[in-house]
Coordinates of C-alpha atoms (C1' of nucleotides) in Angstrom, one line a residue:
Chain A
X1 CA 0.1 0.0 0.0
X2 CA 1.2 3.6 -0.8
X3 CA 1.8 5.9 2.2
X4 CA -1.3 7.2 3.7
X5 CA -2.1 10.9 3.3
X6 CA -3.8 12.1 6.3
X7 CA -5.9 15.2 6.9
X8 CA -3.7 18.0 8.2
X9 CA -3.2 18.7 11.8
X10 CA -6.2 20.8 13.3
X11 CA -8.3 20.0 10.4
X12 CA -11.4 17.5 10.2
X13 CA -13.6 15.8 7.7
X14 CA -17.3 16.7 8.4
X15 CA -18.8 13.3 7.7
X16 CA -22.1 12.0 6.6
X17 CA -23.2 11.4 10.2
X18 CA -22.4 14.9 11.1
X19 CA -23.7 16.7 8.1
X20 CA -27.2 16.8 9.5
X21 CA -26.0 18.7 12.4
X22 CA -24.2 21.1 10.2
X23 CA -27.1 21.6 7.8
X24 CA -29.4 22.5 11.0
X25 CA -27.0 25.1 12.2
X26 CA -26.8 26.6 8.8
X27 CA -30.5 26.4 8.1
X28 CA -31.4 27.8 11.5
X29 CA -28.9 30.9 10.7
X30 CA -30.7 31.6 7.4
X31 CA -34.1 31.4 9.1
X32 CA -33.3 33.6 12.4
X33 CA -31.0 36.1 10.6
X34 CA -33.3 36.6 7.7
X35 CA -36.3 37.2 10.1
X36 CA -34.3 40.0 11.8
X37 CA -33.4 41.4 8.4
X38 CA -29.9 40.2 8.0
X39 CA -28.7 39.2 4.5
X40 CA -26.1 36.8 3.7
X41 CA -22.7 37.9 2.2
X42 CA -20.1 35.5 1.0
X43 CA -16.5 36.8 1.0
X44 CA -13.3 35.2 -0.3
X45 CA -11.3 32.8 1.8
X46 CA -8.1 34.5 1.2
X47 CA -7.5 38.2 1.2
X48 CA -4.5 40.7 1.0
X49 CA -2.3 40.1 4.2
X50 CA -2.4 43.8 4.9
X51 CA -6.1 43.5 5.4
X52 CA -5.9 41.5 8.6
X53 CA -2.8 43.4 9.7
X54 CA -4.7 46.8 9.5
X55 CA -8.2 45.5 10.5
X56 CA -7.5 42.8 13.2
X57 CA -4.5 44.8 14.5
X58 CA -0.9 43.9 14.4
X59 CA -0.4 43.7 18.1
X60 CA -2.8 40.6 18.2
X61 CA -1.7 37.1 18.5
X62 CA -4.1 36.2 15.4
X63 CA -2.0 38.4 13.1
X64 CA 1.5 38.0 14.8
X65 CA 1.6 34.2 15.0
X66 CA -1.5 32.5 13.7
X67 CA -1.9 33.5 10.0
X68 CA -1.7 31.0 7.1
X69 CA 0.3 33.6 4.8
X70 CA 1.6 32.8 1.5
X71 CA 3.3 34.7 -1.4
X72 CA 1.8 34.6 -5.0
X73 CA 2.9 36.8 -7.9
X74 CA 4.6 38.9 -5.3
X75 CA 1.5 39.5 -3.4
X76 CA 1.1 38.4 0.3
X77 CA -2.1 36.6 0.6
X78 CA -3.5 35.2 4.0
X79 CA -6.3 32.6 4.7
X80 CA -8.8 34.6 6.4
X81 CA -8.5 34.2 10.4
X82 CA -11.9 35.7 10.9
X83 CA -14.4 37.4 8.8
X84 CA -15.1 40.8 10.1
X85 CA -12.2 42.3 8.2
X86 CA -13.1 40.8 4.9
X87 CA -16.9 41.7 5.3
X88 CA -15.7 45.4 6.0
X89 CA -13.5 45.3 3.0
X90 CA -16.5 44.2 1.0
X91 CA -18.9 46.7 2.6
X92 CA -16.4 49.5 1.5
X93 CA -15.5 48.1 -2.0
X94 CA -19.0 47.7 -3.0
X95 CA -20.1 51.1 -1.8
X96 CA -22.5 49.5 0.7
X97 CA -22.7 52.7 2.6
X98 CA -25.1 54.0 0.1
X99 CA -27.5 51.4 0.8
X100 CA -30.2 52.1 3.1
X101 CA -29.1 52.2 6.8
X102 CA -28.7 49.8 8.5
X103 CA -26.9 47.5 6.5
X104 CA -27.2 44.1 8.1
X105 CA -25.2 41.2 7.0
X106 CA -24.5 37.6 8.2
X107 CA -22.0 34.9 6.9
X108 CA -20.9 31.6 7.5
X109 CA -17.7 29.6 6.5
X110 CA -14.3 28.3 7.3
X111 CA -11.6 30.4 9.1
X112 CA -8.0 29.3 9.6
X113 CA -5.6 29.9 12.4
X114 CA -2.2 28.4 13.0
X115 CA -2.5 27.3 16.6
X116 CA -1.9 24.2 18.5
X117 CA -5.0 22.1 18.4
X118 CA -7.0 21.2 21.5
X119 CA -10.4 20.8 22.6
X120 CA -12.8 23.3 20.8
X121 CA -10.0 24.4 19.0
X122 CA -8.8 23.6 15.2
X123 CA -6.6 25.2 12.6
X124 CA -9.5 25.2 10.2
X125 CA -12.8 26.0 12.0
X126 CA -16.1 27.5 11.1
X127 CA -17.8 30.6 12.1
X128 CA -21.3 32.0 11.7
X129 CA -21.7 35.6 12.4
X130 CA -23.5 38.9 11.8
X131 CA -22.3 42.5 11.2
X132 CA -24.4 45.6 11.4
X133 CA -23.2 48.9 9.8
X134 CA -24.4 52.4 10.1
X135 CA -26.0 52.7 13.5
X136 CA -24.1 54.2 16.6
X137 CA -27.1 54.0 18.9
X138 CA -27.1 51.6 21.7
X139 CA -30.1 49.9 20.1
X140 CA -27.9 48.2 17.6
X141 CA -25.6 46.6 20.2
X142 CA -28.9 45.3 22.1
X143 CA -30.4 44.1 18.7
X144 CA -27.3 42.2 17.8
X145 CA -26.7 40.6 21.3
X146 CA -30.5 39.5 21.4
X147 CA -30.0 38.0 17.9
X148 CA -27.1 35.7 19.3
X149 CA -29.3 34.7 22.0
X150 CA -32.2 33.9 19.9
X151 CA -30.1 32.0 17.4
X152 CA -28.6 30.0 20.1
X153 CA -32.0 29.4 21.5
X154 CA -33.3 28.3 17.9
X155 CA -30.6 25.4 17.6
X156 CA -31.5 24.3 21.1
X157 CA -29.0 25.9 23.3
X158 CA -30.2 27.6 26.4
X159 CA -28.8 28.9 29.6
X160 CA -25.6 30.1 28.4
X161 CA -23.8 32.9 30.1
X162 CA -23.9 36.3 28.6
X163 CA -21.2 38.6 29.7
X164 CA -20.8 42.2 28.5
X165 CA -18.5 45.2 29.2
X166 CA -17.6 48.5 27.9
X167 CA -14.1 49.3 26.7
X168 CA -15.0 53.0 26.2
X169 CA -14.2 55.1 23.3
X170 CA -10.5 55.6 22.1
X171 CA -10.3 58.8 24.2
X172 CA -11.3 57.6 27.6
X173 CA -9.6 54.1 27.1
X174 CA -6.5 55.9 26.4
X175 CA -6.7 57.6 29.6
X176 CA -7.5 54.4 31.4
X177 CA -4.7 52.7 29.7
X178 CA -2.3 55.4 31.0
X179 CA -3.5 55.1 34.7
X180 CA -3.1 51.5 34.4
X181 CA 0.4 51.7 33.2
X182 CA 1.2 54.1 36.0
X183 CA -0.1 52.0 38.6
X184 CA 1.4 49.0 37.3
X185 CA 4.8 50.4 36.6
X186 CA 6.3 49.7 40.2
X187 CA 5.2 45.9 39.8
X188 CA 6.4 45.5 36.1
X189 CA 9.3 43.4 37.1
X190 CA 6.9 41.0 39.0
X191 CA 4.6 40.5 36.3
X192 CA 4.9 37.3 34.2
X193 CA 6.8 37.7 30.8
X194 CA 3.6 37.8 28.8
X195 CA 2.3 40.6 31.1
X196 CA 5.4 42.5 30.7
X197 CA 4.9 42.5 26.9
X198 CA 1.0 43.2 27.5
X199 CA 2.2 46.2 29.2
X200 CA 3.5 47.7 26.2
X201 CA 1.0 46.4 23.7
X202 CA -2.3 46.1 25.3
X203 CA -2.2 46.7 29.1
X204 CA -6.0 46.0 29.3
X205 CA -5.2 42.2 28.6
X206 CA -3.3 42.1 31.8
X207 CA -6.6 42.3 33.6
X208 CA -7.5 38.7 32.6
X209 CA -4.2 37.1 33.0
X210 CA -4.5 33.7 34.6
X211 CA -0.9 33.5 36.3
X212 CA -1.5 33.4 40.1
X213 CA 1.2 36.3 40.6
X214 CA -0.3 38.6 38.2
X215 CA -3.5 38.0 39.8
X216 CA -2.4 38.9 43.1
X217 CA -0.6 42.0 42.0
X218 CA -3.9 43.0 40.4
X219 CA -5.5 42.7 44.1
X220 CA -3.5 45.5 45.6
X221 CA -5.8 48.3 46.7
X222 CA -4.1 50.9 44.6
X223 CA -4.4 48.8 41.6
X224 CA -8.0 47.8 42.3
X225 CA -9.0 51.3 42.6
X226 CA -8.0 51.9 39.1
X227 CA -9.7 48.7 37.9
X228 CA -12.8 49.2 39.6
X229 CA -13.2 52.9 38.8
X230 CA -15.7 53.7 36.0
X231 CA -13.1 55.2 33.9
X232 CA -15.3 55.4 30.9
X233 CA -16.3 58.7 29.9
X234 CA -20.1 60.3 30.3
X235 CA -21.0 59.6 26.7
X236 CA -19.8 56.0 26.7
X237 CA -21.4 55.3 30.1
X238 CA -24.7 56.5 28.7
X239 CA -24.5 54.2 25.7
X240 CA -23.5 51.4 28.0
X241 CA -26.3 51.9 30.4
X242 CA -28.8 52.0 27.3
X243 CA -27.5 49.0 26.2
X244 CA -28.2 47.1 29.6
X245 CA -31.6 49.0 29.7
X246 CA -32.5 47.5 26.4
X247 CA -31.5 44.0 27.3
X248 CA -33.2 44.2 30.5
X249 CA -36.3 45.1 28.7
X250 CA -35.9 42.2 26.3
X251 CA -35.6 39.8 29.2
X252 CA -32.0 39.0 28.1
X253 CA -29.9 37.7 31.2
X254 CA -26.3 39.1 31.3
X255 CA -23.5 39.6 33.5
X256 CA -21.2 42.7 33.6
X257 CA -17.6 41.5 33.7
X258 CA -15.3 44.4 34.0
X259 CA -12.2 42.2 33.2
X260 CA -13.8 41.2 29.8
X261 CA -11.4 42.6 27.3
X262 CA -11.3 41.1 23.7
X263 CA -8.2 40.3 21.8
X264 CA -9.0 42.2 18.6
X265 CA -7.9 45.8 18.4
X266 CA -10.9 47.1 16.7
X267 CA -13.3 46.9 19.5
X268 CA -14.6 50.1 21.4
X269 CA -17.5 50.5 23.8
X270 CA -19.6 47.3 23.9
X271 CA -17.8 43.9 24.0
X272 CA -19.6 40.8 25.1
X273 CA -19.0 37.1 25.1
X274 CA -21.1 34.1 25.3
X275 CA -19.8 31.0 27.4
X276 CA -20.7 27.6 28.2
X277 CA -19.3 25.6 31.3
X278 CA -19.5 22.3 29.3
X279 CA -16.5 23.1 26.7
X280 CA -13.4 22.8 28.8
X281 CA -11.1 25.6 28.7
X282 CA -12.2 27.0 25.3
X283 CA -15.4 28.0 26.7
X284 CA -16.6 31.0 24.6
X285 CA -19.1 30.1 21.8
X286 CA -19.6 33.6 20.7
X287 CA -17.7 37.0 20.9
X288 CA -18.4 40.3 19.7
X289 CA -18.8 44.0 20.1
X290 CA -18.7 47.3 18.5
X291 CA -16.1 48.4 16.1
X292 CA -16.8 52.1 15.1
X293 CA -13.3 53.1 13.7
X294 CA -12.7 49.7 11.6
X295 CA -14.5 50.9 8.4
X296 CA -12.6 54.2 8.4
X297 CA -9.4 52.4 9.4
X298 CA -9.9 50.4 6.1
X299 CA -10.5 53.2 3.9
X300 CA -14.2 53.6 4.0
X301 CA -16.5 56.3 5.2
X302 CA -16.7 56.8 8.9
X303 CA -19.1 54.3 9.8
X304 CA -20.3 52.8 13.2
X305 CA -20.7 49.1 13.3
X306 CA -21.3 46.2 15.7
X307 CA -21.3 42.6 15.3
X308 CA -20.3 38.9 16.6
X309 CA -19.0 35.5 15.6
X310 CA -19.6 32.1 16.9
X311 CA -17.8 29.0 16.6
X312 CA -19.7 26.3 14.9
X313 CA -17.7 23.4 16.0
X314 CA -18.1 24.5 19.6
X315 CA -22.0 24.9 19.0
X316 CA -22.0 21.3 17.8
X317 CA -20.1 20.0 20.6
X318 CA -22.8 21.4 22.9
X319 CA -25.6 19.9 21.0
X320 CA -26.8 16.2 21.6
X321 CA -26.1 13.9 18.7
X322 CA -28.8 13.4 16.3
X323 CA -29.6 9.7 14.9
X324 CA -29.7 10.0 11.2
X325 CA -33.0 9.5 9.4
X326 CA -33.8 6.2 8.2
X327 CA -34.8 5.4 4.8
X328 CA -38.6 5.4 4.3
X329 CA -39.3 2.7 1.7
X330 CA -37.2 -0.3 0.6
X331 CA -38.3 -1.9 -2.5
X332 CA -37.6 -5.6 -2.3
X333 CA -38.1 -7.3 -5.7
X334 CA -36.1 -9.7 -8.1
X335 CA -37.6 -7.6 -11.1
X336 CA -35.1 -4.8 -11.4
X337 CA -37.0 -3.0 -14.0
X338 CA -40.2 -2.9 -12.0
X339 CA -38.0 -2.1 -8.9
X340 CA -36.6 0.8 -10.6
X341 CA -39.8 2.4 -11.8
X342 CA -41.5 1.9 -8.4
X343 CA -38.6 3.6 -6.9
X344 CA -38.5 6.5 -9.2
X345 CA -42.3 7.0 -8.7
X346 CA -42.1 7.1 -4.8
X347 CA -39.0 9.4 -5.2
X348 CA -41.1 11.7 -7.2
X349 CA -43.5 12.0 -4.5
X350 CA -40.8 13.0 -2.2
X351 CA -40.6 9.7 -0.2
X352 CA -37.0 8.5 0.6
X353 CA -36.7 5.1 -1.3
X354 CA -34.0 2.6 -2.0
X355 CA -34.1 -0.6 -3.9
X356 CA -31.7 -3.4 -4.0
X357 CA -29.5 -3.1 -7.0
X358 CA -27.7 -6.2 -6.8
X359 CA -30.9 -8.4 -7.3
X360 CA -30.0 -10.6 -4.4
X361 CA -32.1 -13.5 -3.0
X362 CA -35.4 -12.3 -1.5
X363 CA -34.4 -13.0 2.0
X364 CA -31.2 -11.1 1.5
X365 CA -33.1 -8.1 0.4
X366 CA -35.6 -8.3 3.2
X367 CA -32.8 -8.4 5.8
X368 CA -31.0 -5.5 4.1
X369 CA -34.5 -3.5 4.3
X370 CA -35.1 -4.5 7.9
X371 CA -31.7 -2.8 8.8
X372 CA -32.0 0.5 6.7
X373 CA -35.7 1.3 6.1
X374 CA -39.0 1.7 7.9
X375 CA -41.1 -0.2 5.3
X376 CA -40.5 -2.8 2.7
X377 CA -42.5 -2.8 -0.5
X378 CA -42.6 -6.3 -2.0
X379 CA -43.0 -6.7 -5.5
X380 CA -43.0 -10.2 -6.6
X381 CA -44.7 -12.1 -9.3
X382 CA -48.0 -12.1 -7.7
X383 CA -48.1 -8.5 -6.9
X384 CA -46.9 -7.5 -10.5
X385 CA -49.9 -9.5 -11.9
X386 CA -52.4 -7.9 -9.6
X387 CA -50.8 -4.3 -9.9
X388 CA -50.3 -4.3 -6.2
X389 CA -47.7 -4.3 -3.6
X390 CA -47.1 -6.1 -0.4
X391 CA -46.7 -3.3 2.3
X392 CA -44.7 -4.4 5.4
X393 CA -43.9 -2.6 8.4
X394 CA -40.5 -3.5 9.4
X395 CA -40.8 -2.2 13.1
X396 CA -43.4 -4.9 13.7
X397 CA -44.5 -7.8 11.5
X398 CA -47.7 -6.4 9.8
X399 CA -48.0 -6.9 6.2
X400 CA -50.9 -6.4 3.8
X401 CA -51.2 -6.4 0.1
X402 CA -52.4 -3.1 -1.2
X403 CA -52.8 -1.3 -4.5
X404 CA -50.2 0.7 -6.1
X405 CA -52.1 3.8 -5.5
X406 CA -52.5 3.1 -1.9
X407 CA -48.8 3.1 -1.4
X408 CA -48.3 6.8 -1.6
X409 CA -50.9 7.7 0.9
X410 CA -49.5 5.2 3.3
X411 CA -46.0 6.8 3.1
X412 CA -46.9 10.3 3.4
Chain B
rG1 C1' 6.1 28.5 21.2
rC2 C1' 5.8 25.8 26.3
rG3 C1' 4.1 21.6 29.6
rG4 C1' 1.4 16.5 30.6
rG5 C1' -1.3 12.1 28.6
rU6 C1' -2.0 8.3 24.9
rG7 C1' -0.9 5.2 20.3
rU8 C1' -3.2 -3.1 19.3
rC9 C1' -8.2 -4.2 12.6
rG10 C1' -13.1 0.7 10.2
rC11 C1' -14.9 1.3 15.8
rC12 C1' -14.4 -0.5 21.1
rA13 C1' -10.9 -3.2 23.3
rA14 C1' -7.6 -8.0 26.2
rG15 C1' -2.6 -9.0 26.8
rG16 C1' 3.0 -5.7 30.9
rG17 C1' 9.2 -10.2 27.5
rG18 C1' 8.7 -16.6 25.1
rU19 C1' 5.7 -21.0 20.0
rU20 C1' -1.0 -19.3 15.5
rA21 C1' -1.9 -11.4 19.4
rA22 C1' -8.3 -13.0 22.7
rG23 C1' -13.1 -10.9 22.6
rG24 C1' -17.2 -7.6 21.0
rC25 C1' -19.2 -4.4 17.2
rC26 C1' -19.7 -2.8 12.1
rU27 C1' -19.2 -4.6 6.9
rC28 C1' -19.3 -8.7 3.4
rG29 C1' -20.6 -14.0 1.8
rG30 C1' -23.2 -18.4 3.2
rA31 C1' -27.3 -21.8 5.8
rU32 C1' -32.9 -21.7 6.8
rU33 C1' -35.1 -22.4 -1.3
rG34 C1' -41.6 -15.4 -1.1
rU35 C1' -40.7 -13.0 4.3
rG36 C1' -36.4 -9.7 7.7
rG37 C1' -35.0 -7.9 12.8
rU38 C1' -33.2 -14.1 16.5
rU39 C1' -29.5 -18.2 15.6
rC40 C1' -25.4 -20.6 13.1
rC41 C1' -21.0 -20.9 9.9
rG42 C1' -17.2 -18.0 7.2
rA43 C1' -14.2 -13.8 5.3
rU44 C1' -11.9 -9.0 5.7
rA45 C1' -5.8 -12.5 1.8
rU46 C1' 1.2 -10.0 6.5
rA47 C1' -3.4 -4.9 13.0
rC48 C1' 0.8 -4.1 17.9
rA49 C1' 2.1 4.4 15.0
rU50 C1' 7.5 4.8 12.8
rG51 C1' 12.6 4.3 13.2
rG52 C1' 16.6 2.6 16.2
rG53 C1' 18.4 0.0 20.6
rU54 C1' 18.5 -3.8 24.8
rU55 C1' 17.7 -9.3 24.6
rC56 C1' 18.6 -16.1 22.6
rG57 C1' 13.7 -13.9 21.9
rA58 C1' 9.8 -7.5 22.1
rA59 C1' 3.2 -5.4 21.1
rU60 C1' 5.3 -6.0 25.9
rC61 C1' 11.6 -2.7 28.4
rC62 C1' 14.8 1.9 26.7
rC63 C1' 15.6 6.1 23.1
rA64 C1' 14.1 9.3 19.1
rU65 C1' 10.5 10.8 15.7
rC66 C1' 5.4 11.4 14.2
rA67 C1' 0.4 11.5 15.4
rU68 C1' -3.4 12.4 18.5
rC69 C1' -5.6 14.3 22.9
rC70 C1' -5.5 17.6 27.3
rG71 C1' -3.6 22.2 29.5
rC72 C1' -0.7 27.1 29.0
rC73 C1' -0.9 31.5 25.6
rC74 C1' -4.7 33.4 22.7
rC75 C1' -9.3 32.9 20.5
rA76 C1' -15.0 31.2 18.3

RNA sequence: GCGGGUGUCGCCAAGGGGUUAAGGCCUCGGAUUGUGGUUCCGAUAUACAUGGGUUCGAAUCCCAUCAUCCGCCCCA
């Protein structure tokens, strides 16, 4: 035998047994998002590397160490690690700011990140997500969060935890960042190496460091004072309060998590995450927030936006397994032409039908039928003479001979 | 990039140095000759991740590599 070629590390085949689950997730997405006025957009799987560097942010891990980048004709291209940047690019490039506001889009598809695979993490994985452009008001944040909750409900996931926070705007966040740096400076040497880097690149991320020493340092009163202070400015606070007011009115349960800091640079104001306790350490099924400056940063009109993405593999791992549907009817006959014709006729009536193509012995065909189908339709010499069919319920042992026409009503 | 666990047929597995490496499931073939789901027989024509080493002898002990899983980082 030749050497086996295997699926690459961190990639998986989605086999027929799983396909039904995937189809259901996709179908429900179409249904729920359309209902809320979101339209599907499909963007390319690879884009100019620069799009992600500028869009996602060049201090992020995603851009720094996780991108699948390759050169072709002296262009640097990258397999998309997420889809917000791509959707924003398409929004700008296609002049979608001229469409009536808001522009509401959703997408699904594979994303690629070069990381060590583990539970709930693959190198090729799938996300479903929504983006809404053109609305700066907090109602947009609330609608988008509600949509996430509704989608999860529609696929059968309830009781997940919604956490929200506000990162403030560039102005107030910068002030907070400076304060944080100031108060952390004396402890800089005692922070873990990662946090020492974060101190430079994104000090907010130090807040959710899991290293014990860092956690202890953060407990110091003078540091706590900064962390717990409501640093965001008046306008940002009002925005955030409204978001919460709307969510309350919509009966969306959430927790405020002051340490929630998302890893992508483009977020401002509202950020949120939806997590589950049943996922191991990769516990987020949904992450998102507002990104009011991204469209402008990527060369478009200044356009506020808010959106989220969910990891489809993680959703599926939370869902109970489904048994695949059985074949409805199995035609048992040694008259191949007649079996073919009856099968085709049943299928044209929308009945899932198979017949035995190998023309095996009667008992063998019936044995097969009992394994894969609900009903056997026996078409032998006698039945052919009378233009009838023997209709056998394979769950029990009832069998009766009925006319051809009756078959369809029995099976519907 | 860093830590830890695990690799025996398509799947689940037993065996922890000694002649043909159990068993179960699935699949396929056969027996019961127009009646299946039970039973019985048989097959899957060289399955111990790979490469070294120790040994008279290795699936079993050692080393390396690879794969996979779990955790860190980060994210969905």
